[in-house]
Every structure is written in structure tokens, then in C-alpha cells.
PDB file of C-alpha atoms in Angstrom:
ATOM      1  CA  LYS L 202     -25.335  11.510  -3.667  1.00 83.00           C
ATOM      2  CA  GLN L 203     -26.969  12.690  -0.365  1.00 87.00           C
ATOM      3  CA  GLU L 204     -30.404  12.526  -0.009  1.00 90.00           C
ATOM      4  CA  VAL L 205     -32.584  13.805   3.141  1.00 95.00           C
ATOM      5  CA  THR L 206     -35.684  12.732   4.014  1.00 95.00           C
ATOM      6  CA  GLN L 207     -38.380  14.112   6.434  1.00 95.00           C
ATOM      7  CA  ILE L 208     -41.284  12.342   7.652  1.00 91.00           C
ATOM      8  CA  PRO L 209     -44.243  13.179   8.340  1.00 91.00           C
ATOM      9  CA  ALA L 210     -44.543  16.115   5.872  1.00 92.00           C
ATOM     10  CA  ALA L 211     -47.210  17.348   7.898  1.00 95.00           C
ATOM     11  CA  LEU L 212     -48.052  17.052  11.637  1.00 94.00           C
ATOM     12  CA  SER L 213     -50.749  18.643  13.481  1.00 95.00           C
ATOM     13  CA  VAL L 214     -50.962  18.365  17.762  1.00 95.00           C
ATOM     14  CA  PRO L 215     -53.035  19.825  20.508  1.00 97.00           C
ATOM     15  CA  GLU L 216     -51.252  22.396  22.478  1.00 97.00           C
ATOM     16  CA  GLY L 217     -49.089  20.934  25.376  1.00 97.00           C
ATOM     17  CA  GLU L 218     -48.179  17.726  23.552  1.00 96.00           C
ATOM     18  CA  ASN L 219     -44.734  16.911  22.672  1.00 96.00           C
ATOM     19  CA  LEU L 220     -43.605  16.974  18.985  1.00 95.00           C
ATOM     20  CA  VAL L 221     -41.231  14.329  17.346  1.00 96.00           C
ATOM     21  CA  LEU L 222     -39.709  15.121  14.026  1.00 97.00           C
ATOM     22  CA  ASN L 223     -37.704  12.750  12.057  1.00 97.00           C
ATOM     23  CA  CYS L 224     -35.167  13.137   9.752  1.00 97.00           C
ATOM     24  CA  SER L 225     -32.790  10.647   7.841  1.00 97.00           C
ATOM     25  CA  PHE L 226     -30.173  11.213   5.373  1.00 95.00           C
ATOM     26  CA  THR L 227     -28.421   8.268   2.869  1.00 93.00           C
ATOM     27  CA  ASP L 228     -24.766   9.089   3.363  1.00 89.00           C
ATOM     28  CA  SER L 229     -23.643   8.731   6.867  1.00 87.00           C
ATOM     29  CA  ALA L 230     -20.362  10.646   6.311  1.00 87.00           C
ATOM     30  CA  ILE L 231     -21.556  13.865   7.474  1.00 89.00           C
ATOM     31  CA  TYR L 232     -19.866  17.028   8.869  1.00 86.00           C
ATOM     32  CA  ASN L 233     -22.753  18.298  10.656  1.00 90.00           C
ATOM     33  CA  LEU L 234     -26.531  18.432  10.962  1.00 93.00           C
ATOM     34  CA  GLN L 235     -28.887  21.558  11.430  1.00 93.00           C
ATOM     35  CA  TRP L 236     -32.394  22.189  12.321  1.00 96.00           C
ATOM     36  CA  PHE L 237     -33.964  25.009  11.082  1.00 95.00           C
ATOM     37  CA  ARG L 238     -37.344  26.657  11.384  1.00 96.00           C
ATOM     38  CA  GLN L 239     -39.209  28.804   8.598  1.00 93.00           C
ATOM     39  CA  ASP L 240     -42.129  30.625   9.286  1.00 91.00           C
ATOM     40  CA  PRO L 241     -44.604  31.437   5.952  1.00 83.00           C
ATOM     41  CA  GLY L 242     -42.955  34.149   3.991  1.00 77.00           C
ATOM     42  CA  LYS L 243     -40.015  34.538   6.090  1.00 80.00           C
ATOM     43  CA  GLY L 244     -36.321  33.171   6.105  1.00 84.00           C
ATOM     44  CA  LEU L 245     -34.924  30.228   8.048  1.00 89.00           C
ATOM     45  CA  THR L 246     -33.947  30.388  11.811  1.00 91.00           C
ATOM     46  CA  SER L 247     -31.217  27.994  12.812  1.00 89.00           C
ATOM     47  CA  LEU L 248     -32.504  26.147  15.920  1.00 94.00           C
ATOM     48  CA  LEU L 249     -29.646  23.456  16.540  1.00 94.00           C
ATOM     49  CA  LEU L 250     -26.330  22.525  15.134  1.00 91.00           C
ATOM     50  CA  ILE L 251     -24.858  19.123  15.757  1.00 93.00           C
ATOM     51  CA  GLN L 252     -21.329  18.275  14.973  1.00 90.00           C
ATOM     52  CA  SER L 253     -20.750  14.820  13.773  1.00 90.00           C
ATOM     53  CA  SER L 254     -18.868  13.618  16.849  1.00 92.00           C
ATOM     54  CA  GLN L 255     -22.065  14.875  18.967  1.00 93.00           C
ATOM     55  CA  ARG L 256     -24.811  12.613  19.782  1.00 94.00           C
ATOM     56  CA  GLU L 257     -27.266  15.574  20.859  1.00 95.00           C
ATOM     57  CA  GLN L 258     -28.012  19.089  21.308  1.00 95.00           C
ATOM     58  CA  THR L 259     -30.430  20.917  23.725  1.00 96.00           C
ATOM     59  CA  SER L 260     -31.968  24.457  23.895  1.00 95.00           C
ATOM     60  CA  GLY L 261     -34.757  25.220  25.872  1.00 96.00           C
ATOM     61  CA  ARG L 262     -37.735  23.190  25.099  1.00 97.00           C
ATOM     62  CA  LEU L 263     -35.809  21.764  21.980  1.00 97.00           C
ATOM     63  CA  ASN L 264     -33.372  18.725  21.742  1.00 97.00           C
ATOM     64  CA  ALA L 265     -32.072  17.119  18.721  1.00 97.00           C
ATOM     65  CA  SER L 266     -30.273  13.824  18.621  1.00 97.00           C
ATOM     66  CA  LEU L 267     -27.868  12.465  15.898  1.00 97.00           C
ATOM     67  CA  ASP L 268     -27.368   8.648  15.094  1.00 95.00           C
ATOM     68  CA  LYS L 269     -24.915   8.802  12.336  1.00 92.00           C
ATOM     69  CA  SER L 270     -24.651   5.094  11.717  1.00 92.00           C
ATOM     70  CA  SER L 271     -28.251   4.937  10.964  1.00 94.00           C
ATOM     71  CA  GLY L 272     -28.564   8.065   9.064  1.00 95.00           C
ATOM     72  CA  ARG L 273     -31.147   9.542  11.664  1.00 96.00           C
ATOM     73  CA  SER L 274     -31.823  12.561  13.316  1.00 97.00           C
ATOM     74  CA  THR L 275     -34.833  13.346  15.590  1.00 97.00           C
ATOM     75  CA  LEU L 276     -35.968  16.882  16.789  1.00 97.00           C
ATOM     76  CA  TYR L 277     -37.867  16.865  19.746  1.00 97.00           C
ATOM     77  CA  ILE L 278     -40.306  19.861  21.021  1.00 97.00           C
ATOM     78  CA  ALA L 279     -41.205  19.432  24.670  1.00 97.00           C
ATOM     79  CA  ALA L 280     -44.845  21.041  25.762  1.00 97.00           C
ATOM     80  CA  SER L 281     -45.780  22.509  21.952  1.00 96.00           C
ATOM     81  CA  GLN L 282     -47.379  25.908  21.967  1.00 97.00           C
ATOM     82  CA  PRO L 283     -48.965  27.495  19.046  1.00 96.00           C
ATOM     83  CA  GLY L 284     -46.294  29.474  18.348  1.00 96.00           C
ATOM     84  CA  ASP L 285     -44.397  26.659  17.380  1.00 97.00           C
ATOM     85  CA  SER L 286     -46.394  26.148  14.459  1.00 97.00           C
ATOM     86  CA  ALA L 287     -44.308  26.392  11.443  1.00 97.00           C
ATOM     87  CA  THR L 288     -41.992  24.332   8.934  1.00 95.00           C
ATOM     88  CA  TYR L 289     -38.991  22.358  10.430  1.00 97.00           C
ATOM     89  CA  LEU L 290     -36.039  21.751   7.983  1.00 96.00           C
ATOM     90  CA  CYS L 291     -33.229  19.364   8.524  1.00 96.00           C
ATOM     91  CA  ALA L 292     -30.165  20.018   6.845  1.00 94.00           C
ATOM     92  CA  VAL L 293     -26.812  18.064   6.260  1.00 93.00           C
ATOM     93  CA  ILE L 294     -23.321  19.121   5.370  1.00 89.00           C
ATOM     94  CA  LYS L 295     -21.164  16.466   3.889  1.00 81.00           C
ATOM     95  CA  ALA L 296     -17.754  18.261   4.500  1.00 76.00           C
ATOM     96  CA  ALA L 297     -16.270  21.444   5.392  1.00 67.00           C
ATOM     97  CA  GLY L 298     -17.635  24.477   3.187  1.00 66.00           C
ATOM     98  CA  ASN L 299     -21.259  24.973   4.671  1.00 66.00           C
ATOM     99  CA  LYS L 300     -22.976  23.258   1.451  1.00 83.00           C
ATOM    100  CA  LEU L 301     -26.022  22.332   2.891  1.00 89.00           C
ATOM    101  CA  THR L 302     -28.288  19.475   1.787  1.00 92.00           C
ATOM    102  CA  PHE L 303     -31.873  20.275   3.077  1.00 94.00           C
ATOM    103  CA  GLY L 304     -34.798  17.828   3.511  1.00 94.00           C
ATOM    104  CA  GLY L 305     -38.317  18.789   2.396  1.00 93.00           C
ATOM    105  CA  GLY L 306     -39.393  19.919   5.670  1.00 94.00           C
ATOM    106  CA  THR L 307     -42.158  19.012   8.148  1.00 96.00           C
ATOM    107  CA  ARG L 308     -45.080  21.437   8.570  1.00 95.00           C
ATOM    108  CA  VAL L 309     -46.365  21.716  12.062  1.00 97.00           C
ATOM    109  CA  LEU L 310     -49.555  22.818  13.176  1.00 97.00           C
ATOM    110  CA  VAL L 311     -50.037  23.265  17.078  1.00 97.00           C
ATOM    111  CA  LYS L 312     -53.804  23.601  18.016  1.00 96.00           C
ATOM    112  CA  PRO L 313     -54.593  25.985  20.967  1.00 94.00           C
TER     113      PRO L 313
ATOM    114  CA  ASN F 293     -26.096  43.768  14.942  1.00 56.00           C
ATOM    115  CA  ALA F 294     -28.666  43.489  11.859  1.00 73.00           C
ATOM    116  CA  GLY F 295     -29.131  40.247  10.848  1.00 90.00           C
ATOM    117  CA  VAL F 296     -28.749  39.166   6.953  1.00 94.00           C
ATOM    118  CA  MET F 297     -30.594  41.850   4.771  1.00 95.00           C
ATOM    119  CA  GLN F 298     -32.008  40.859   1.663  1.00 96.00           C
ATOM    120  CA  ASN F 299     -33.744  43.272  -0.811  1.00 96.00           C
ATOM    121  CA  PRO F 300     -35.909  43.477  -2.503  1.00 96.00           C
ATOM    122  CA  ARG F 301     -38.420  41.286  -0.810  1.00 94.00           C
ATOM    123  CA  HIS F 302     -40.318  40.897  -3.853  1.00 96.00           C
ATOM    124  CA  LEU F 303     -39.422  41.502  -7.439  1.00 97.00           C
ATOM    125  CA  VAL F 304     -41.378  41.155 -10.585  1.00 97.00           C
ATOM    126  CA  ARG F 305     -39.830  40.948 -13.853  1.00 97.00           C
ATOM    127  CA  ARG F 306     -41.314  39.888 -17.130  1.00 97.00           C
ATOM    128  CA  ARG F 307     -39.780  37.263 -19.453  1.00 97.00           C
ATOM    129  CA  GLY F 308     -36.357  38.360 -20.809  1.00 97.00           C
ATOM    130  CA  GLN F 309     -35.761  41.075 -18.261  1.00 97.00           C
ATOM    131  CA  GLU F 310     -32.785  40.936 -15.851  1.00 98.00           C
ATOM    132  CA  ALA F 311     -33.221  40.195 -11.927  1.00 98.00           C
ATOM    133  CA  ARG F 312     -30.777  41.611  -9.516  1.00 98.00           C
ATOM    134  CA  LEU F 313     -30.925  40.139  -5.958  1.00 98.00           C
ATOM    135  CA  ARG F 314     -28.997  41.652  -3.140  1.00 98.00           C
ATOM    136  CA  CYS F 315     -27.718  40.388   0.444  1.00 97.00           C
ATOM    137  CA  SER F 316     -26.111  42.010   3.141  1.00 97.00           C
ATOM    138  CA  PRO F 317     -24.384  39.789   5.217  1.00 95.00           C
ATOM    139  CA  MET F 318     -24.668  39.991   8.975  1.00 94.00           C
ATOM    140  CA  LYS F 319     -21.461  42.282  10.369  1.00 91.00           C
ATOM    141  CA  GLY F 320     -18.129  40.552  10.448  1.00 89.00           C
ATOM    142  CA  HIS F 321     -19.458  37.591   8.209  1.00 91.00           C
ATOM    143  CA  SER F 322     -17.214  37.127   5.159  1.00 91.00           C
ATOM    144  CA  HIS F 323     -19.131  34.088   3.676  1.00 93.00           C
ATOM    145  CA  VAL F 324     -22.329  34.244   2.024  1.00 95.00           C
ATOM    146  CA  TYR F 325     -24.447  31.453   0.346  1.00 94.00           C
ATOM    147  CA  TRP F 326     -27.288  31.670  -2.121  1.00 96.00           C
ATOM    148  CA  TYR F 327     -30.101  29.044  -2.157  1.00 96.00           C
ATOM    149  CA  ARG F 328     -33.146  28.781  -4.234  1.00 96.00           C
ATOM    150  CA  GLN F 329     -36.593  27.422  -3.046  1.00 92.00           C
ATOM    151  CA  LEU F 330     -38.656  26.482  -6.071  1.00 87.00           C
ATOM    152  CA  PRO F 331     -42.729  26.055  -5.644  1.00 79.00           C
ATOM    153  CA  GLU F 332     -43.041  22.608  -3.726  1.00 77.00           C
ATOM    154  CA  GLU F 333     -39.542  21.923  -3.699  1.00 80.00           C
ATOM    155  CA  GLY F 334     -36.733  21.877  -1.097  1.00 84.00           C
ATOM    156  CA  LEU F 335     -34.226  24.455  -0.565  1.00 91.00           C
ATOM    157  CA  LYS F 336     -31.457  24.157  -3.145  1.00 93.00           C
ATOM    158  CA  PHE F 337     -27.947  25.428  -2.790  1.00 93.00           C
ATOM    159  CA  MET F 338     -26.689  27.642  -5.518  1.00 96.00           C
ATOM    160  CA  VAL F 339     -23.369  29.141  -4.831  1.00 95.00           C
ATOM    161  CA  TYR F 340     -20.960  30.032  -1.848  1.00 93.00           C
ATOM    162  CA  LEU F 341     -18.798  33.060  -2.103  1.00 94.00           C
ATOM    163  CA  GLN F 342     -16.139  34.691   0.082  1.00 92.00           C
ATOM    164  CA  LYS F 343     -15.136  38.152  -0.205  1.00 85.00           C
ATOM    165  CA  GLU F 344     -14.148  38.774  -4.172  1.00 86.00           C
ATOM    166  CA  ASN F 345     -14.209  34.923  -4.491  1.00 92.00           C
ATOM    167  CA  ILE F 346     -16.542  32.346  -5.841  1.00 93.00           C
ATOM    168  CA  ILE F 347     -15.701  29.002  -3.676  1.00 91.00           C
ATOM    169  CA  ASP F 348     -18.191  26.734  -4.911  1.00 91.00           C
ATOM    170  CA  GLU F 349     -20.832  27.387  -7.876  1.00 93.00           C
ATOM    171  CA  SER F 350     -21.749  23.735  -8.389  1.00 91.00           C
ATOM    172  CA  GLY F 351     -25.346  24.511  -7.804  1.00 92.00           C
ATOM    173  CA  MET F 352     -25.761  27.327  -9.950  1.00 94.00           C
ATOM    174  CA  PRO F 353     -27.383  26.907 -13.783  1.00 93.00           C
ATOM    175  CA  LYS F 354     -24.511  27.447 -16.030  1.00 91.00           C
ATOM    176  CA  GLU F 355     -26.158  29.894 -18.337  1.00 94.00           C
ATOM    177  CA  ARG F 356     -27.812  33.288 -17.164  1.00 97.00           C
ATOM    178  CA  PHE F 357     -27.031  33.184 -13.472  1.00 97.00           C
ATOM    179  CA  SER F 358     -23.902  34.882 -11.793  1.00 97.00           C
ATOM    180  CA  ALA F 359     -23.046  35.834  -8.506  1.00 97.00           C
ATOM    181  CA  GLU F 360     -20.607  38.132  -7.227  1.00 96.00           C
ATOM    182  CA  PHE F 361     -19.682  39.255  -3.526  1.00 95.00           C
ATOM    183  CA  PRO F 362     -17.061  42.613  -4.017  1.00 92.00           C
ATOM    184  CA  LYS F 363     -14.893  43.873  -1.567  1.00 88.00           C
ATOM    185  CA  GLU F 364     -17.134  46.634  -0.809  1.00 88.00           C
ATOM    186  CA  GLY F 365     -20.976  46.539  -0.854  1.00 91.00           C
ATOM    187  CA  PRO F 366     -23.481  43.532  -0.939  1.00 95.00           C
ATOM    188  CA  SER F 367     -23.454  40.181  -2.726  1.00 97.00           C
ATOM    189  CA  ILE F 368     -25.434  39.943  -5.820  1.00 97.00           C
ATOM    190  CA  LEU F 369     -27.023  37.300  -7.476  1.00 98.00           C
ATOM    191  CA  ARG F 370     -27.964  38.397 -11.014  1.00 98.00           C
ATOM    192  CA  ILE F 371     -30.090  36.515 -13.302  1.00 98.00           C
ATOM    193  CA  GLN F 372     -30.350  37.338 -17.302  1.00 97.00           C
ATOM    194  CA  GLN F 373     -33.260  37.179 -19.555  1.00 97.00           C
ATOM    195  CA  VAL F 374     -35.653  35.478 -16.712  1.00 97.00           C
ATOM    196  CA  VAL F 375     -37.808  32.799 -17.684  1.00 97.00           C
ATOM    197  CA  ARG F 376     -41.112  31.720 -16.000  1.00 95.00           C
ATOM    198  CA  GLY F 377     -39.163  28.648 -14.228  1.00 94.00           C
ATOM    199  CA  ASP F 378     -36.891  31.371 -12.562  1.00 96.00           C
ATOM    200  CA  SER F 379     -40.009  32.288 -10.317  1.00 96.00           C
ATOM    201  CA  ALA F 380     -38.782  31.067  -6.666  1.00 95.00           C
ATOM    202  CA  ALA F 381     -38.041  32.460  -3.342  1.00 95.00           C
ATOM    203  CA  TYR F 382     -34.333  33.089  -3.315  1.00 97.00           C
ATOM    204  CA  PHE F 383     -32.226  33.316   0.244  1.00 96.00           C
ATOM    205  CA  CYS F 384     -28.981  34.665   1.415  1.00 96.00           C
ATOM    206  CA  ALA F 385     -27.078  32.917   4.259  1.00 93.00           C
ATOM    207  CA  SER F 386     -24.059  34.428   5.947  1.00 93.00           C
ATOM    208  CA  SER F 387     -21.592  32.852   8.306  1.00 89.00           C
ATOM    209  CA  PRO F 388     -18.382  34.317  10.097  1.00 88.00           C
ATOM    210  CA  GLY F 389     -16.203  31.275   9.302  1.00 82.00           C
ATOM    211  CA  GLN F 390     -16.469  28.266   6.901  1.00 75.00           C
ATOM    212  CA  ASP F 391     -17.692  25.755   8.884  1.00 70.00           C
ATOM    213  CA  GLU F 392     -19.934  27.893  11.448  1.00 76.00           C
ATOM    214  CA  LYS F 393     -23.504  28.309  11.927  1.00 78.00           C
ATOM    215  CA  LEU F 394     -25.638  29.873   8.776  1.00 84.00           C
ATOM    216  CA  PHE F 395     -27.797  33.036   9.349  1.00 89.00           C
ATOM    217  CA  PHE F 396     -30.484  33.283   6.743  1.00 92.00           C
ATOM    218  CA  GLY F 397     -32.281  36.292   5.381  1.00 93.00           C
ATOM    219  CA  SER F 398     -35.815  36.574   4.672  1.00 92.00           C
ATOM    220  CA  GLY F 399     -35.646  36.013   1.206  1.00 94.00           C
ATOM    221  CA  THR F 400     -36.526  37.617  -2.291  1.00 96.00           C
ATOM    222  CA  GLN F 401     -39.653  36.437  -3.998  1.00 95.00           C
ATOM    223  CA  LEU F 402     -39.093  36.491  -7.625  1.00 97.00           C
ATOM    224  CA  SER F 403     -41.847  36.285  -9.823  1.00 96.00           C
ATOM    225  CA  VAL F 404     -41.733  36.135 -13.666  1.00 97.00           C
ATOM    226  CA  LEU F 405     -44.754  37.179 -15.457  1.00 95.00           C
TER     227      LEU F 405
END
């Protein structure tokens, strides 16, 4: 059974600092991995999707890496801003069908 | 192109009543997924539907819960005889194809008194 873990559960940094969020999964046979952002009382916004054959994806200040063999993904957010404060969720798909297994999330606070 | 629309945003029910949660996928999306987020827990998959068909309902409780996605109209998640443990945020997501990026709605917060 796939288990997804995100450490730390919460993170507080001053504005401008780079953020590093970790995600690990127990079954390396994944189809793809997605990073989402969730704001309080709102839905999820997809940030990056990495296919199992890829090693990283980039979008603006965001970069996500994937190491399937070690069961890890890392989300980097450069030059953090207060608007980056949210919960970040990592999710993996084992096979075609979009049945996501989510981690517990990392709650990020960027202080001005 | 409007995003995934869920209604109501908040739903309050008394124990034993029925709850109906609606989800209109993004235009052009024929794949719908329902997830549940219990208090202090992560998001858990419930059911995956494609127009008029249930593809995977392995995450759905066997009793009291049902889902449909008719040819016309929104997808409906129905919970009969609700209990306090059903209180949670229910999220719907849609995608244009089976293996494409998911787009989530804002969720329905169900509170059972």
C-alpha cells in the first residue's frame, strides 16, 4: 500500500528565504507525482506535475525534483513571499486512472 | 472557462438526513473524481467517474454513499442517513482525460449536527 509522507508538517520562514519542502513515498512504482497548494477554506491548485520518466519540472519560482528510486520529491520555492503562505500537498499516482494518494501536507508561513 | 464548481459551499445536516453534494466539472472535462478531507487527516480518494459510468469506487464506504455523473448535469455525491463522522470537506476534481492534470473545486464543507 502506497504511503506518502511530508516533512516537516509546518514551516515558518522570513520573506525572501528559499523554501524546501520534502515528500517521500514508499512504493517507487509511480505513474506521476503532483504538487498542490491549498489555501484555508479553498480547494487545491495544481502547481507542478512530474511524469515518472522526468527528473524535474519548473514553473516560475517553483522547481520540483523527482527521484523515483529513492522515493523522494522536493519542491523548491525561490525568494519566498508572504503570498506563498499556504499548505503544500504532494500526491502520487500509482497507475493510469488519476487515483491520487496524498501526503499530509506542509503548512508554510512566510513572514513579512 | 469557469473552474470546477461545487455547491453548496457549506451544508449543515442533522443526523439521519440526506446530503447531496454537486460538482460541475470544467468545460470539456469528462472525468470526475471525489475526495474527502476529514478533520486533521489528509485527502482520501473516494470515487472516479466518467460520464454515466463509475470507473473506480474503491475509496467509497460500502453503505450510505453513492455517486453518479449523468449524461446531462453535474456529478452528485449522495450520503444517506448522515452521521457525525461524515463531517468533512468533500472535494471534486475533473480532468479532460484519464492521465491529465486534475483541477479541483473549492469543496463542500459538510457539518453533521
